Amino acid sequence: MSTLPLAGVRVCDLTWIIAGPTATRVLADFGAEVIRVEHGQAVDAIRLGRPIVGDAPTLNNSGFFNYFNRNKKSMLLNTRHPMGGDVLRKLIAASDVVVENFSSRVMESWDLDYPQLREIRPDIIYCSVSGFGHSGRDRDFTTWGPTAQALSGLTIMSGLPGKPPAGWGYSYMDHTAGYSAAIAIMAALHHRNRTGEGQHIDMSQVEAGIVLTGPAVLDATVNGRPWRRAGMPPGNRAWEPRVAPHNTYACAGDDRWVAIAVMNDAEWQAMVRAMDDPEWALDPRFATNAGRLANQDELDERIETWTTEFTDYEVMELLQAAGVRAGVCQKASDRFERDPQLAARDWWHRLPHAELGESNYDGVVPKLSASPGVLRTASPLLGVHTHDVLRDVLGMNDDEIAEHEALGVLM
Amino acid sequence: MSGPLAGLRVVELCDEPGQYAGKLLADLGADVVKVEPPGGSSARQVGPFVKGIPGPNRSLNFWYYNTNKRSAVLDLESADARAAFLALARGADILIEDREPGWMAERGLDRAGIGNPGLIFCSITPFGQDGPWSRYRSSDMVGLALGGPMMMNGYDHADAPGAPPIRGHGDQGYHTTCHYAVHGILAALLHRDATGEGQAIDCSMHEALSCTVEVGMPYWLYVQRDVIRQTGRHAAAHATERWLYRAKDGHDIIIFGVGRDNASWKQLKEWFQSEGFGAHFDEPRFDSPAARQPGRGSPEAGEIMRELERFIAAHDADYVYRGGQERGQAWGTVRAPEETVQDPHFHDRGFFVEVTGEDVDRPALMPGAPYIFSATPWELRRPAPRLGEHTDEVLAELAGRGGP
């Protein structure tokens, strides 16, 4: 039995919605003891998020919540009750990391900003993820994933020319703010291992998004060339490097597409052979990348005439056999039901859950040879670990727990 | 030297797919030596370029993804250079490579060939080290297709009939893969802090993207439905209301909820009415938060959105954005990269940093850190290296250590 790489790291998890829980999902997958502190009067809205199993939300039957909160514990704590505040401070004193993604003044209003956290635990690693960060003139503004994507420049970088932005059909910046927070927390843990020193990590979700647009920002600041110009965004054609063909092509069936990226002349020649040397493809206008770029409309039309004769998987297999970069635009059902690569890599796991039953979970990325991340438990029922945490982490006896229960602290 | 990873030695043998992982470590203080072939990494051929002119040191893409690294040219097809590479890897804490599976082993450059038991050896590939697709070739777009993100992005039929799934630009597939690679590297580093033991890491772009599509996967896992693509908003099991509205200046704004609570609704209502909109919002039927929320067929919600659409069309996007935020609404202008760099809030935080390079007259701004560390600050110590800028320096350091 290998050890988990974050074994022994305790996280006081004050996060909710998606960005924060994504950060703690990473930490939990790698073995941190992540304790979700939940308040019954201000419950994580994702506990009500669809898809749910059953007719109505119960706080414990959301597949959406389950997806982001596996491997974690849940305790109920009324943080507005004075004794709840005391319990929270004791939990912080017993934790290595505190993470939250509230708006930027909530911790201050709880008398739990970084200087105060440090008084409770001098080497605490405190990570805050807010829309705009804890400083700057707009620190009180707030975001959800889609807002952060819009403000960071990511939304406008997705779409067809002459159309409104397609943007992102999911909260890419909730995932990514969480991923960045997990990186920052683990780097801070390493620093603490070496020096004994904790710190505050102040993250802005919008900044974490702007970071993902670096070359486009530099094109503007160095070359004065704006993104907002005719022909942009270029749909699925290549922005940089400028190569063709590079697009999605319809295939046989309803809403079935294959993405094909030809990066140079050698790959183009391989694609021509894979298409069985059609006469149009031997036209000298298509022989060079410059020629293919100049004649992209016709090129894409010709290719799509070819791809529609096959299924998306057939096109991918034909082209990949010739060394051409091609991939099916897979839906979730395709990845779960058909994808041989995920299956061969044992990507899907099964875990039991009291209300969701036994269901499927994706694995842990990446794979570590000596201390891999492991799926241990499904998401916790609301408050299911309250007594365990009070007893085992905070050292309370049964009478104290009963008193807290009776006084409405644990709800 | 600052940064939480100061003192760590990293060898990076990466092009476009893996170079962001090296940047993340280098920007956090690690000493990253980027090993490049004599012609340079293919990433140096990716535009945009300074003044639009290609050249090994003119790629702005390369400038961005290779900050804080040193460049050493080693031709790994030659025995001498392989010996130098092995010596470098023997003295390193972390190695990151994005070659196809088997490439390192064929040249004796895998973990066994290196023989440094404490080394964290991270391989980044499109599909992982094994499996039926492990030899398939990929790209950022092909990865986003197979992993699922593309099928989440697109258009309502009314906006673009028959439109394909859409790939967001900016190498977002590589970003996600590198975020996961660094999770693995740092987890392995914490394991090594405790045990002294190194290990191999197998990071698959396909897996990283497969678990980065939010509600897409749970909808299949729990209710066996694939979500449908919609213009500028979340893919969903059923069609939902628009979020994107066009303002007077031609810019779009995302409206993510309107007056969910009574306090912010009152502020919004007063704002609209002071500008001559929404006189009828005083009618009691608008008082209930439930009646105001879209998605449940409420006629009041529909009326609010129609009036808001008129309000937005009569104002510039940033006016609506700031006015909405000041009244508790998480709305946001759809900005282009050239506009984000103008926002003074991010300058208050020192977010944008200055960079210089070949053929530029004055420093230019680019995004800095995604996180502000209080004790170990992120720092731009050096711009991306010129090709081979540090070859002699790195070889001299090796000689000083007694190798190769």
Coordinates of C-alpha atoms in Angstrom, one line a residue, chain A residues 69-406:
Chain A
N69 CA -16.5 16.8 -3.4
R70 CA -15.4 13.2 -3.4
N71 CA -12.7 12.2 -0.8
K72 CA -13.8 15.0 1.6
K73 CA -15.4 15.2 5.0
S74 CA -18.4 17.4 5.9
M75 CA -19.1 19.0 9.3
L76 CA -22.1 21.3 10.1
L77 CA -21.2 24.4 12.0
N78 CA -23.3 27.5 12.7
T79 CA -20.5 30.0 12.2
R80 CA -22.9 32.9 13.2
H81 CA -23.3 31.4 16.7
P82 CA -20.5 32.6 19.1
M83 CA -19.7 29.1 20.1
G84 CA -19.6 28.2 16.4
G85 CA -16.9 30.8 15.9
D86 CA -14.9 29.2 18.7
V87 CA -15.2 25.8 17.1
L88 CA -14.1 27.2 13.8
R89 CA -11.0 28.8 15.5
K90 CA -10.1 25.5 17.1
L91 CA -10.4 23.8 13.7
I92 CA -8.2 26.4 12.1
A93 CA -5.6 25.9 14.9
A94 CA -5.6 22.2 14.1
S95 CA -5.3 22.8 10.3
D96 CA -2.4 23.3 8.0
V97 CA -4.4 25.1 5.3
V98 CA -7.5 27.3 5.3
V99 CA -9.2 27.8 1.9
E100 CA -12.2 30.0 1.0
N101 CA -13.8 31.5 -2.0
F102 CA -16.1 34.0 -0.4
S103 CA -16.4 37.6 -1.7
S104 CA -13.5 39.6 -0.5
R105 CA -14.7 41.0 2.9
V106 CA -16.3 38.0 4.4
M107 CA -13.3 36.7 6.4
E108 CA -12.6 40.2 7.6
S109 CA -16.2 40.4 8.8
W110 CA -15.7 37.2 10.8
D111 CA -12.5 38.6 12.3
L112 CA -10.6 36.0 10.4
D113 CA -8.4 37.9 8.0
Y114 CA -4.8 36.7 7.6
P115 CA -3.2 38.5 10.6
Q116 CA -6.0 37.1 12.8
L117 CA -5.6 33.6 11.3
R118 CA -1.9 33.8 12.1
E119 CA -2.6 34.6 15.7
I120 CA -4.6 31.3 15.8
R121 CA -2.0 29.3 14.0
P122 CA 1.3 31.1 13.1
D123 CA 2.3 28.8 10.2
I124 CA -1.2 28.7 8.6
I125 CA -1.4 28.6 4.8
Y126 CA -4.4 30.7 4.0
C127 CA -5.7 30.8 0.4
S128 CA -8.4 33.2 -0.6
V129 CA -10.0 32.9 -4.1
S130 CA -12.3 35.9 -4.9
G131 CA -13.3 37.5 -8.1
F132 CA -10.9 40.5 -8.0
G133 CA -8.6 39.6 -5.1
H134 CA -8.4 41.2 -1.7
S135 CA -6.8 44.5 -2.8
G136 CA -7.3 47.0 -5.6
R137 CA -10.1 49.5 -6.3
D138 CA -12.7 46.9 -7.4
R139 CA -12.1 44.3 -4.7
D140 CA -15.8 44.4 -3.8
F141 CA -16.9 43.3 -7.2
T142 CA -17.9 39.7 -7.5
T143 CA -17.8 37.0 -10.2
W144 CA -19.1 33.7 -11.2
G145 CA -17.1 31.6 -13.7
P146 CA -18.8 33.1 -16.8
T147 CA -18.2 36.7 -15.5
A148 CA -14.6 36.0 -14.9
Q149 CA -14.3 34.4 -18.4
A150 CA -15.9 37.5 -20.0
L151 CA -13.7 40.0 -18.1
S152 CA -10.5 38.1 -18.6
G153 CA -10.7 38.0 -22.4
L154 CA -11.4 34.3 -22.6
T155 CA -15.0 34.6 -23.8
I156 CA -14.2 36.7 -26.8
M157 CA -11.4 34.3 -27.8
S158 CA -14.0 31.6 -28.6
G159 CA -16.4 32.0 -31.5
L160 CA -17.0 32.3 -35.2
P161 CA -16.1 35.6 -37.0
G162 CA -19.0 38.0 -37.4
K163 CA -21.0 36.2 -34.7
P164 CA -21.4 36.9 -31.0
P165 CA -18.9 35.1 -28.9
A166 CA -19.6 31.4 -28.4
G167 CA -17.6 31.6 -25.2
W168 CA -17.3 28.7 -22.8
G169 CA -20.2 26.3 -22.3
Y170 CA -19.1 25.7 -18.7
S171 CA -17.3 27.5 -15.9
Y172 CA -13.8 27.0 -17.3
M173 CA -12.6 29.7 -14.9
D174 CA -14.1 27.9 -11.9
H175 CA -12.0 24.8 -12.8
T176 CA -8.9 26.9 -13.5
A177 CA -9.0 29.2 -10.5
G178 CA -9.3 26.0 -8.4
Y179 CA -6.4 24.4 -10.3
S180 CA -4.2 27.5 -9.7
A181 CA -5.2 27.6 -6.0
A182 CA -4.2 24.0 -5.6
I183 CA -0.8 24.8 -7.2
A184 CA -0.3 27.7 -4.9
I185 CA -1.2 25.8 -1.8
M186 CA 1.0 22.8 -2.6
A187 CA 4.0 25.2 -3.4
A188 CA 3.3 27.0 -0.1
L189 CA 3.3 23.6 1.8
H190 CA 6.7 22.8 0.3
H191 CA 8.0 26.2 1.4
R192 CA 6.6 25.6 4.9
N193 CA 8.3 22.2 5.0
R194 CA 11.6 23.9 4.3
T195 CA 11.3 27.0 6.5
G196 CA 8.4 26.5 8.9
E197 CA 6.8 29.7 7.4
G198 CA 3.1 29.9 6.3
Q199 CA 1.6 32.7 4.3
H200 CA -1.5 34.2 2.6
I201 CA -2.2 33.5 -1.0
D202 CA -4.5 36.1 -2.5
M203 CA -6.1 34.9 -5.8
S204 CA -8.3 36.8 -8.2
Q205 CA -10.4 34.6 -10.5
V206 CA -10.2 37.3 -13.2
E207 CA -6.4 37.5 -13.0
A208 CA -6.2 33.7 -13.1
G209 CA -8.1 34.0 -16.4
I210 CA -6.0 36.9 -17.9
V211 CA -3.0 34.7 -17.3
L212 CA -4.4 32.3 -19.9
T213 CA -4.3 35.0 -22.6
G214 CA -0.6 36.0 -22.5
P215 CA 0.4 35.9 -26.2
A216 CA -2.8 37.8 -27.2
V217 CA -2.0 40.5 -24.6
L218 CA 1.6 40.8 -25.9
D219 CA 0.4 41.0 -29.5
A220 CA -1.6 44.1 -28.3
T221 CA 1.1 45.6 -26.1
V222 CA 4.1 44.9 -28.3
N223 CA 2.6 45.1 -31.8
G224 CA -0.4 47.2 -31.2
R225 CA -2.6 44.6 -32.8
P226 CA -5.9 44.1 -31.1
W227 CA -7.8 40.9 -30.9
R228 CA -11.0 42.7 -31.7
R229 CA -10.5 43.0 -35.5
A230 CA -12.1 41.6 -38.7
G231 CA -12.0 37.9 -39.0
M232 CA -11.5 37.3 -35.2
P233 CA -12.0 35.0 -33.5
P234 CA -11.2 32.7 -36.3
G235 CA -13.6 29.9 -35.3
N236 CA -11.8 26.6 -35.4
R237 CA -9.2 27.8 -37.9
A238 CA -5.7 28.3 -36.5
W239 CA -4.9 31.7 -34.9
E240 CA -1.2 30.9 -34.2
P241 CA 0.7 29.1 -35.7
R242 CA -1.2 30.0 -38.9
V243 CA -1.6 26.6 -40.6
A244 CA -4.3 25.0 -42.8
P245 CA -6.2 22.9 -43.0
H246 CA -7.2 23.4 -39.3
N247 CA -10.9 23.1 -38.5
T248 CA -13.8 21.0 -37.5
Y249 CA -15.6 19.0 -40.2
A250 CA -19.1 17.5 -40.2
C251 CA -19.2 13.7 -40.4
A252 CA -22.0 11.2 -41.1
G253 CA -24.7 11.4 -38.5
D254 CA -26.4 14.1 -36.5
D255 CA -24.1 16.7 -34.9
R256 CA -21.0 14.6 -35.4
W257 CA -17.7 16.4 -36.0
V258 CA -14.0 15.7 -36.3
A259 CA -11.2 18.2 -35.6
I260 CA -8.3 18.0 -38.0
A261 CA -5.0 19.9 -37.5
V262 CA -2.4 19.8 -40.3
M263 CA 0.7 21.5 -39.1
N264 CA 3.0 21.3 -42.1
D265 CA 3.4 20.1 -45.7
A266 CA 4.4 16.6 -44.8
E267 CA 1.3 16.2 -42.7
W268 CA -0.8 17.5 -45.6
Q269 CA 0.8 15.0 -48.0
A270 CA 0.0 12.3 -45.5
M271 CA -3.6 13.5 -45.4
V272 CA -3.9 13.5 -49.2
R273 CA -2.8 9.9 -49.3
A274 CA -5.2 9.0 -46.5
M275 CA -8.0 10.6 -48.6
D276 CA -6.9 8.3 -51.5
D277 CA -5.2 11.0 -53.6
P278 CA -8.3 12.9 -54.8
E279 CA -7.6 15.0 -57.9
W280 CA -8.6 18.3 -56.2
A281 CA -6.0 17.8 -53.5
L282 CA -3.2 17.6 -56.0
D283 CA -3.9 21.1 -57.1
P284 CA -0.7 23.1 -56.8
R285 CA -2.6 25.8 -54.9
F286 CA -2.8 23.4 -52.0
A287 CA 0.8 22.3 -52.1
T288 CA 2.1 24.8 -49.6
N289 CA 0.9 26.1 -46.3
A290 CA 0.7 29.7 -47.8
G291 CA -1.4 28.4 -50.6
R292 CA -3.7 26.4 -48.3
L293 CA -4.2 29.4 -46.1
A294 CA -5.0 31.6 -49.1
N295 CA -7.6 29.1 -50.3
Q296 CA -9.0 27.9 -47.0
D297 CA -12.7 28.3 -47.9
E298 CA -12.4 25.9 -50.8
L299 CA -10.1 23.6 -48.9
D300 CA -12.4 23.3 -46.0
E301 CA -15.4 22.7 -48.2
R302 CA -13.6 19.9 -50.1
I303 CA -12.4 18.2 -46.9
E304 CA -15.9 18.3 -45.5
T305 CA -17.3 16.7 -48.6
W306 CA -14.9 13.9 -47.9
T307 CA -15.5 13.6 -44.1
T308 CA -19.3 13.4 -44.5
E309 CA -18.9 10.1 -46.2
F310 CA -17.6 8.6 -43.0
T311 CA -18.3 8.5 -39.3
D312 CA -16.3 10.7 -37.1
Y313 CA -14.4 7.8 -35.6
E314 CA -13.7 6.4 -39.1
V315 CA -12.2 9.7 -40.2
M316 CA -10.1 9.9 -37.0
E317 CA -8.8 6.3 -37.4
L318 CA -8.0 6.8 -41.1
L319 CA -6.1 10.0 -40.5
Q320 CA -4.3 8.9 -37.4
A321 CA -3.1 5.8 -39.2
A322 CA -1.5 8.1 -41.6
G323 CA 0.1 10.2 -38.8
V324 CA -2.4 13.1 -39.2
R325 CA -3.7 14.9 -36.0
A326 CA -7.4 14.3 -35.9
G327 CA -9.9 13.7 -33.1
V328 CA -13.6 13.2 -32.7
C329 CA -15.5 16.0 -31.0
Q330 CA -16.6 13.7 -28.2
K331 CA -19.6 14.2 -26.0
A332 CA -19.7 12.9 -22.4
S333 CA -21.6 9.8 -23.6
D334 CA -18.8 9.1 -26.1
R335 CA -16.1 9.3 -23.5
F336 CA -18.0 7.1 -21.1
E337 CA -19.5 4.5 -23.6
R338 CA -17.0 4.4 -26.5
D339 CA -13.6 5.9 -25.7
P340 CA -11.2 3.0 -25.7
Q341 CA -8.3 5.1 -24.3
L342 CA -10.0 6.1 -21.1
A343 CA -11.2 2.5 -20.7
A344 CA -7.8 1.0 -21.2
R345 CA -6.3 3.4 -18.7
D346 CA -8.8 2.4 -16.0
W347 CA -10.2 5.9 -15.9
W348 CA -13.6 5.1 -14.5
H349 CA -14.1 4.1 -10.9
R350 CA -17.1 3.1 -8.9
L351 CA -17.9 4.3 -5.4
P352 CA -21.0 3.8 -3.2
H353 CA -23.1 6.8 -1.9
A354 CA -26.1 6.6 0.4
E355 CA -28.4 8.6 -1.9
L356 CA -26.7 8.4 -5.3
G357 CA -26.2 4.6 -5.0
E358 CA -23.1 3.1 -6.7
S359 CA -22.0 5.4 -9.5
N360 CA -19.1 6.2 -11.7
Y361 CA -16.3 8.7 -11.1
D362 CA -13.4 9.8 -13.2
G363 CA -9.9 9.1 -12.0
V364 CA -7.0 11.2 -10.7
V365 CA -4.8 13.1 -13.1
P366 CA -1.8 12.7 -13.4
K367 CA -0.7 9.2 -12.5
L368 CA 2.0 9.1 -9.9
S369 CA 4.1 5.8 -9.8
A370 CA 5.0 5.8 -6.1
S371 CA 2.3 7.8 -4.3
P372 CA -0.7 8.0 -6.6
G373 CA -3.9 9.9 -5.8
V374 CA -6.7 7.5 -4.8
L375 CA -10.5 7.6 -4.9
R376 CA -11.5 6.7 -1.4
T377 CA -15.0 8.0 -0.7
A378 CA -17.9 9.6 -2.5
S379 CA -18.9 13.2 -1.5
P380 CA -20.0 13.5 2.1
L381 CA -23.6 13.7 3.2
L382 CA -24.3 17.1 4.8
G383 CA -22.7 17.1 8.2
V384 CA -22.0 13.4 8.3
H385 CA -18.6 13.9 9.9
T386 CA -19.5 16.6 12.4
H387 CA -19.1 14.4 15.5
D388 CA -16.0 12.7 14.2
V389 CA -14.3 16.0 13.6
L390 CA -15.3 17.4 17.0
R391 CA -14.1 14.2 18.8
D392 CA -11.1 13.1 16.8
V393 CA -9.7 16.5 15.6
L394 CA -10.8 18.9 18.3
G395 CA -10.8 16.4 21.2
M396 CA -14.3 17.1 22.5
N397 CA -16.0 14.6 24.7
D398 CA -19.6 13.4 24.3
D399 CA -21.0 15.8 26.8
E400 CA -19.4 18.8 25.1
I401 CA -20.7 17.6 21.7
A402 CA -24.2 17.2 23.1
E403 CA -24.1 20.7 24.6
H404 CA -23.1 22.2 21.3
E405 CA -25.8 20.2 19.6
A406 CA -28.4 21.4 22.1

